[in-house]
Short mmCIF file of C-alpha atoms and ligand atoms in Angstrom, two decimals:
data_model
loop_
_atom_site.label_atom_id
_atom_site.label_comp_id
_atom_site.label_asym_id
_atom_site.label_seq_id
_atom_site.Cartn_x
_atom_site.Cartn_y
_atom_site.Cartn_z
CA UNK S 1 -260.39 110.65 -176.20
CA UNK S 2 -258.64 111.75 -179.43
CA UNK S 3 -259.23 115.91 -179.37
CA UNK S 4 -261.26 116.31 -182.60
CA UNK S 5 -264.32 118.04 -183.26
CA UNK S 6 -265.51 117.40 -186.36
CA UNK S 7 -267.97 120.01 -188.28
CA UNK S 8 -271.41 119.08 -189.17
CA UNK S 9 -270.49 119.00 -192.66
CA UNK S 10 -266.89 117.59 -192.68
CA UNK S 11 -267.91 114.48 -195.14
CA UNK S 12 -270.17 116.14 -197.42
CA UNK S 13 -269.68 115.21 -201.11
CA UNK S 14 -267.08 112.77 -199.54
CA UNK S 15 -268.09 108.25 -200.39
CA UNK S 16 -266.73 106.08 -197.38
CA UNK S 17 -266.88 102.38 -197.71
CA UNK S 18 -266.79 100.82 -194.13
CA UNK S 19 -265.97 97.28 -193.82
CA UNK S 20 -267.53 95.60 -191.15
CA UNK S 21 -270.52 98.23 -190.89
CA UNK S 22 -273.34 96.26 -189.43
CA UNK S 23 -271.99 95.89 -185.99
CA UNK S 24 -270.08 97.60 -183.42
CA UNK S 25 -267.41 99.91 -184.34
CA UNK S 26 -267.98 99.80 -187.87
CA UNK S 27 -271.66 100.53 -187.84
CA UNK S 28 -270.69 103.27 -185.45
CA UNK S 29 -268.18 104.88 -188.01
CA UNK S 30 -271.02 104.26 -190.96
CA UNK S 31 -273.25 106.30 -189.07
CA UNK S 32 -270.93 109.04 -188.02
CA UNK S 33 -269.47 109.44 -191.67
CA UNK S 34 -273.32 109.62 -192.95
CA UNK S 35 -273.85 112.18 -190.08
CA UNK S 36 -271.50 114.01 -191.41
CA UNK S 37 -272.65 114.24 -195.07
CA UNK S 38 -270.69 111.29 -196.51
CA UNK S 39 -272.10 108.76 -198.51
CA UNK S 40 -271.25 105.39 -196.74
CA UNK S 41 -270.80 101.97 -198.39
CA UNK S 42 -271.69 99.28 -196.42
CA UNK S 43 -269.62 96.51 -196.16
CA UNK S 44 -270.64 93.19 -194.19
CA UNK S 45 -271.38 89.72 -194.18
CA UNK S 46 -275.00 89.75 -192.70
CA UNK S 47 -277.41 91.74 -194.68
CA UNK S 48 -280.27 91.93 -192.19
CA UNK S 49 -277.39 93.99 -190.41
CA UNK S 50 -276.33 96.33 -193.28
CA UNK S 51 -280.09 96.70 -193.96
CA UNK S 52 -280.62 98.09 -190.20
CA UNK S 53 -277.81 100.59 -191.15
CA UNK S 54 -279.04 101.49 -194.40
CA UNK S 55 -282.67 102.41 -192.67
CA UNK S 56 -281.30 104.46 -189.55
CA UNK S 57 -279.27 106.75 -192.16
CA UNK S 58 -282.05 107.12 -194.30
CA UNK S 59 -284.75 108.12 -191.90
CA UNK S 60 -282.30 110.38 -190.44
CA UNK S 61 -282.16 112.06 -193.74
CA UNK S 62 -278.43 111.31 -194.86
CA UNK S 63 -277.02 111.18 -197.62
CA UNK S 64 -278.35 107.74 -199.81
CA UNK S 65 -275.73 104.82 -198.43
CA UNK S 66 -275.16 101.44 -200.70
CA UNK S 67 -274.85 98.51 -199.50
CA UNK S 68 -272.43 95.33 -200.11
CA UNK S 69 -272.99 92.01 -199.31
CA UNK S 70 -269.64 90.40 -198.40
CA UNK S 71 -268.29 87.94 -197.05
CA UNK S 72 -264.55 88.78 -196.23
CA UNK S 73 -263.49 84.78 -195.21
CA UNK S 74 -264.58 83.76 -198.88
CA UNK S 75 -264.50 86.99 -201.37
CA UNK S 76 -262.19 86.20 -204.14
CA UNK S 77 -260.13 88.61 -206.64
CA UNK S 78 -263.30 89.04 -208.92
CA UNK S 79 -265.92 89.84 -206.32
CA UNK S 80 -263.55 93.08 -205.21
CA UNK S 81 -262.80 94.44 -208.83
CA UNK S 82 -266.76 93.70 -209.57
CA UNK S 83 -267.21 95.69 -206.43
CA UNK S 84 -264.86 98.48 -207.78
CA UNK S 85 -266.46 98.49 -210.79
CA UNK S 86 -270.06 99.23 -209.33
CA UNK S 87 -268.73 101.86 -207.11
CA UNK S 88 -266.89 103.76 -210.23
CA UNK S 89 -269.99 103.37 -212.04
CA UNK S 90 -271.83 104.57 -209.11
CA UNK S 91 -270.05 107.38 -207.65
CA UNK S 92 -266.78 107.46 -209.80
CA UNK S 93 -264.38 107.61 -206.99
CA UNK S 94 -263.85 106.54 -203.50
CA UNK S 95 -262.55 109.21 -200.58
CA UNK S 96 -262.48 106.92 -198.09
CA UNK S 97 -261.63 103.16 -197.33
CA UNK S 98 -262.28 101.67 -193.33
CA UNK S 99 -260.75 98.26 -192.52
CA UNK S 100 -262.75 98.00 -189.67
CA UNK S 101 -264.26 93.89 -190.08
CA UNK S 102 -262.44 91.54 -188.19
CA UNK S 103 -262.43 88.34 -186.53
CA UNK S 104 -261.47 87.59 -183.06
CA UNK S 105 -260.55 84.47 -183.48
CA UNK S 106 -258.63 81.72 -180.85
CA UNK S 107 -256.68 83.38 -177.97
CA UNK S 108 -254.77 80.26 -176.59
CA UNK S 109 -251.35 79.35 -176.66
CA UNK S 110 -249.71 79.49 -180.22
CA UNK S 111 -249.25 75.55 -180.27
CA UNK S 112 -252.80 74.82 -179.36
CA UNK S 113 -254.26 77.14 -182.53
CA UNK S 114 -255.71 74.96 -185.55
CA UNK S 115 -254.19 75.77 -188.82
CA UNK S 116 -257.40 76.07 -190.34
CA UNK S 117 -258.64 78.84 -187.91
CA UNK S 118 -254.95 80.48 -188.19
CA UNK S 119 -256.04 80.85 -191.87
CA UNK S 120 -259.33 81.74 -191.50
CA UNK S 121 -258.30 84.29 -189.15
CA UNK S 122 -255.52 85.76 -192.06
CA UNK S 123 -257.77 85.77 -194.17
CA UNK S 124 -260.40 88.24 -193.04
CA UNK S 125 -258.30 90.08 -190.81
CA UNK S 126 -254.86 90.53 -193.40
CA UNK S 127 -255.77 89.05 -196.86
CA UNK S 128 -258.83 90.53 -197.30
CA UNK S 129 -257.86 94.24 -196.16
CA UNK S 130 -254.91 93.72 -198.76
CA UNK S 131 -257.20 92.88 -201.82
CA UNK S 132 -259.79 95.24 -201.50
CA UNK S 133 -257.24 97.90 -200.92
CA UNK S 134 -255.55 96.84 -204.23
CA UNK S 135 -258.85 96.77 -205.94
CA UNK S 136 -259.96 99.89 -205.00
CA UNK S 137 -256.84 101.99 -205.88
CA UNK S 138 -257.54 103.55 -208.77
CA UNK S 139 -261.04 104.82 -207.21
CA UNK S 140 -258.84 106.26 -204.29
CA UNK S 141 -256.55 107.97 -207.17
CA UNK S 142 -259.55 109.61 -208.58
CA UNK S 143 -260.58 111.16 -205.39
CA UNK S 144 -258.70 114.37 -204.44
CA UNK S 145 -257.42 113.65 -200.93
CA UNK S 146 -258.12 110.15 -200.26
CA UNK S 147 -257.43 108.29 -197.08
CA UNK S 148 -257.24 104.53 -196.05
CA UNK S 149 -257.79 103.45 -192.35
CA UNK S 150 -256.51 100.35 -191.09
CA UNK S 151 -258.16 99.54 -187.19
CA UNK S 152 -255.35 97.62 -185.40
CA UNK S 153 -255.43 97.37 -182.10
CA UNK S 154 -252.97 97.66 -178.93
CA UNK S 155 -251.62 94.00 -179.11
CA UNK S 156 -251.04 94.87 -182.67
CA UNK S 157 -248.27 97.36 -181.07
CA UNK S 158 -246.87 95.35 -178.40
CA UNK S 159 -247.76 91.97 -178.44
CA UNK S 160 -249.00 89.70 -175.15
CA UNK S 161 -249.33 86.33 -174.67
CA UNK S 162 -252.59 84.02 -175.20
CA UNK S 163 -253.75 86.69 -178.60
CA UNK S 164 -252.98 84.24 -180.78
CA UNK S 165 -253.16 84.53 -184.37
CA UNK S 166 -255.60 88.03 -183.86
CA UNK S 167 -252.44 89.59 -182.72
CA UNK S 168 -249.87 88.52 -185.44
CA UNK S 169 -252.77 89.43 -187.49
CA UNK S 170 -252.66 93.14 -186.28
CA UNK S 171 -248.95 93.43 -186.54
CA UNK S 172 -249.49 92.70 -190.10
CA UNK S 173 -252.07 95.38 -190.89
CA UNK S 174 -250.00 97.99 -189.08
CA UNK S 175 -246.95 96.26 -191.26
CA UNK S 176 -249.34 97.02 -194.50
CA UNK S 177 -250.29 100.46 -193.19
CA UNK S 178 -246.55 101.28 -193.38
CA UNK S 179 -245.51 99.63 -196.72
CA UNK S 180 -248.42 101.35 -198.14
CA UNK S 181 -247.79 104.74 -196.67
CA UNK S 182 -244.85 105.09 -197.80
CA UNK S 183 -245.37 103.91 -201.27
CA UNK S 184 -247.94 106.60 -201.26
CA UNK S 185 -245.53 109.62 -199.64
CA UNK S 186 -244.73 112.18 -202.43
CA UNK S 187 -246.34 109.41 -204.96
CA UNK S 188 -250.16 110.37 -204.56
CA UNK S 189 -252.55 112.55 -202.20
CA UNK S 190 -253.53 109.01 -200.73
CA UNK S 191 -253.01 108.86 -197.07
CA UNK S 192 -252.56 105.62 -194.94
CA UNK S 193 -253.13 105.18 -191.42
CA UNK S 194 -253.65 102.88 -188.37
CA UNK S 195 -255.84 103.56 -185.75
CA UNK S 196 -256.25 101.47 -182.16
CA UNK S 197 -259.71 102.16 -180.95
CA UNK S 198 -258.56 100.88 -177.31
CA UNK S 199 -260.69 99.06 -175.00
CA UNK S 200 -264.85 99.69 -176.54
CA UNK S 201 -268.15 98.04 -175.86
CA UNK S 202 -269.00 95.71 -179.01
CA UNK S 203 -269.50 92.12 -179.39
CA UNK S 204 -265.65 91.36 -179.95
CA UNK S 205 -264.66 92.95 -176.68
CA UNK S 206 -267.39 90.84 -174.82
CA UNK S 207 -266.17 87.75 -176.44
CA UNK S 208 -262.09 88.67 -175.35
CA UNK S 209 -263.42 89.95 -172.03
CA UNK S 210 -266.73 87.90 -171.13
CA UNK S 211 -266.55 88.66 -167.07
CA UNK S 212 -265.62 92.33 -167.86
CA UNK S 213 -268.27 94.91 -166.63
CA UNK S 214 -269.41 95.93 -170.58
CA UNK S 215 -270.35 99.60 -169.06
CA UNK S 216 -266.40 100.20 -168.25
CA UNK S 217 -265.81 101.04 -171.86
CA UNK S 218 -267.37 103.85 -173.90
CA UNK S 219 -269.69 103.23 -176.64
CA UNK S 220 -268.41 102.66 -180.07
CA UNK S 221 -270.24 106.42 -181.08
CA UNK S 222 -267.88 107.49 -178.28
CA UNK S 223 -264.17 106.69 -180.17
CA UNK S 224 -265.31 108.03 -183.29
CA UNK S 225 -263.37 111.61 -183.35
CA UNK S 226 -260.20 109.91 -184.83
CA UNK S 227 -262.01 108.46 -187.62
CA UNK S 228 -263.60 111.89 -188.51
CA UNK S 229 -260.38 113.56 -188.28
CA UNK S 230 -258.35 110.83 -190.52
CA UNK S 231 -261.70 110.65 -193.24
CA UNK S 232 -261.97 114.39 -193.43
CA UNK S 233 -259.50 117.08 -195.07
CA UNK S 234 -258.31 118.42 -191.85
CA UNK S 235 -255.52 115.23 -192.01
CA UNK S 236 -254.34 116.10 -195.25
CA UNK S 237 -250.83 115.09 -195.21
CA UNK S 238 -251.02 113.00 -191.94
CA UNK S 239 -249.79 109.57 -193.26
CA UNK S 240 -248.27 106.58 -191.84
CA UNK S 241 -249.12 107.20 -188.33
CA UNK S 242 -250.67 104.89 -185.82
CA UNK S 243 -253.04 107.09 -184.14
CA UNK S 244 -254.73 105.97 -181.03
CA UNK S 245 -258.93 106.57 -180.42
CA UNK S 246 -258.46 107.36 -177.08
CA UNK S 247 -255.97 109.90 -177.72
P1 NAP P 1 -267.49 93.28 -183.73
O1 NAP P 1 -268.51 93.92 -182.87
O2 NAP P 1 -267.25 91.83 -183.62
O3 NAP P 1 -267.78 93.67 -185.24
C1 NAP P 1 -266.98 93.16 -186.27
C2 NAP P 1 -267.64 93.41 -187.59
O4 NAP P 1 -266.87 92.75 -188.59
C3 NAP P 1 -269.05 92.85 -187.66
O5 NAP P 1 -269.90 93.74 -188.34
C4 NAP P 1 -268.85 91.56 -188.44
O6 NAP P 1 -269.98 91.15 -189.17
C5 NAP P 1 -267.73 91.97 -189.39
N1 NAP P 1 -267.09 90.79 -189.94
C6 NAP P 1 -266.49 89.78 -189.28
N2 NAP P 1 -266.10 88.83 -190.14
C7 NAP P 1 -266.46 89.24 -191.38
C8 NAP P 1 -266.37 88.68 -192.67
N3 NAP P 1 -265.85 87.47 -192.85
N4 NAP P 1 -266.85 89.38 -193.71
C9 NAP P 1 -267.41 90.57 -193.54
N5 NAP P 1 -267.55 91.17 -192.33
C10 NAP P 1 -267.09 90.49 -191.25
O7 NAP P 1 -266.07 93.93 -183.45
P2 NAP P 1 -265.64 95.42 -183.03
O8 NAP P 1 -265.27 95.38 -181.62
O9 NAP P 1 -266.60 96.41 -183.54
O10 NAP P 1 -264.25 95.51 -183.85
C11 NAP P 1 -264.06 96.35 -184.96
C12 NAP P 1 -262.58 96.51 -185.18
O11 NAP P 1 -261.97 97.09 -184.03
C13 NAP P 1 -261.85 95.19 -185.41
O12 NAP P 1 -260.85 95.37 -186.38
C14 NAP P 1 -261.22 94.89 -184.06
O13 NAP P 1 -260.09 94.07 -184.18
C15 NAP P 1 -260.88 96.28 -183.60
N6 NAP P 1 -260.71 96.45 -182.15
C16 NAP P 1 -261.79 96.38 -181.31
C17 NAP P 1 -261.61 96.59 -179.94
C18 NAP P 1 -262.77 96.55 -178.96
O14 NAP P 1 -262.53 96.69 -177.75
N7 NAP P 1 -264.00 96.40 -179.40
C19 NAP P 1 -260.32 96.84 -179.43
C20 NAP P 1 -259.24 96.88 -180.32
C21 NAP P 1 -259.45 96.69 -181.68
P3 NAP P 1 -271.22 90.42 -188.46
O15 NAP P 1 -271.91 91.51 -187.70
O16 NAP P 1 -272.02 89.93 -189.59
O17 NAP P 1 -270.65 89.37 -187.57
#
């Protein structure tokens, strides 16, 4: 695993949005940014989800998280500057932004991939990421050392055959990573980042792997060092990178 231990209070006074928070990896990283004195906005597309978040970091005494109702495949330009505006008016800045939501999507042969799911695919792994990110900008200016996590994933690095559009689709967010990093270097104290969380036992990885023994990979809780050390100030100045969860 990536060698970080993160102090109790690493997060505190710190607000997280987490996209993709009521399942899996996501929820994980909502709970483990709470844990660690964040407050967490959830961001997902099933509320009964969110709401099962929202409870387990209240009645373990967290800081207050929000919640936000979205659906990534259909959001348009409006919904993410509303969504900026509520946060502002909320808690005036954001520290830290986790594209973690994404879909799996076909993994056939290029040819044999509908355009249709090719572009639903884009659009909640690539064009959503993008617009929020834009939207949310000048709440990551306001906050003194912000930092923007992109989860990619290792056939986002080197490609294999049969990963379909989710692949070109990580290639991309590692491609926006980059641009985005770099505009940032020397411009703002807005850091950029990738991270692969490798091989972990969700939903998505039963769906890519269905015959795979699910107790061969660790537990979503289990990856979550990286995040903690990209989210909290120990990274300041670590930008660009494509950092891997299992070290
Ligand atoms: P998961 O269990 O399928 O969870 C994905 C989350 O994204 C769910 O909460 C889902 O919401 C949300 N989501 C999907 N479509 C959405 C939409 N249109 N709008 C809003 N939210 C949406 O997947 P995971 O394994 O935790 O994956 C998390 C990230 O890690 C992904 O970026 C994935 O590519 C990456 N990754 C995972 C692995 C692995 O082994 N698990 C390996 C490499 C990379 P619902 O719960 O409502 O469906």
């Amino acid at each position: 695993m990536f060698d970080y231990s993160a102090p109790q209070d690493l997060l505190k006074g710190r607000v997280i949005l987490v996209t993709g928070a009521g399942d899996g990896i996501g929820r994980a990283c909502a709970l483990s940014c709470a844990a660690h004195g964040a407050s967490v906005v959830l961001l997902g597309r099933t509320l009964s989800k969110l709401e099962a978040v929202y409870d387990e970091i209240e009645a373990a005494g967290h800081p207050q998280p929000a919640i936000c109702p979205l659906n990534l495949e259909t959001a348009a330009e409006k919904d993410y500057d509303e969504l900026a505006d509520q946060l502002f008016d909320t808690f005036g800045k954001l520290d830290g932004l986790v594209h973690n939501a994404a879909l799996l999507g076909p993994r056939t042969l290029l040819d044999s991939v509908k355009n249709e799911a090719w572009q639903q695919l884009m659009q909640v792994n690539v064009n959503a990421p993008f617009a929020l990110t834009k939207a949310m900008m000048p709440l990551l200016r306001t906050a003194p050392d912000a930092s923007v996590i992109f989860v990619s994933s290792s056939v986002g690095r080197k490609a294999r055959a049969y990963w379909g559009p989710y692949a070109v689709s990580k290639f991309a967010i590692e491609g926006l990573m980059q641009v985005m990093a770099d505009e940032q270097e020397g411009t703002s104290e807005i850091r950029v980042n990738s991270v692969n969380p490798g091989a972990t036992r969700t939903a998505m990885r039963k769906a890519a792997y269905p015959a795979e023994e699910p107790e061969k990979n660790p537990e979503p809780a289990q990856i979550m060092p990286v995040f903690l050390y990209l989210l909290g100030p120990d990274s300041k100045g670590v930008n660009g990178q494509a950092l891997d969860a299992r070290g």
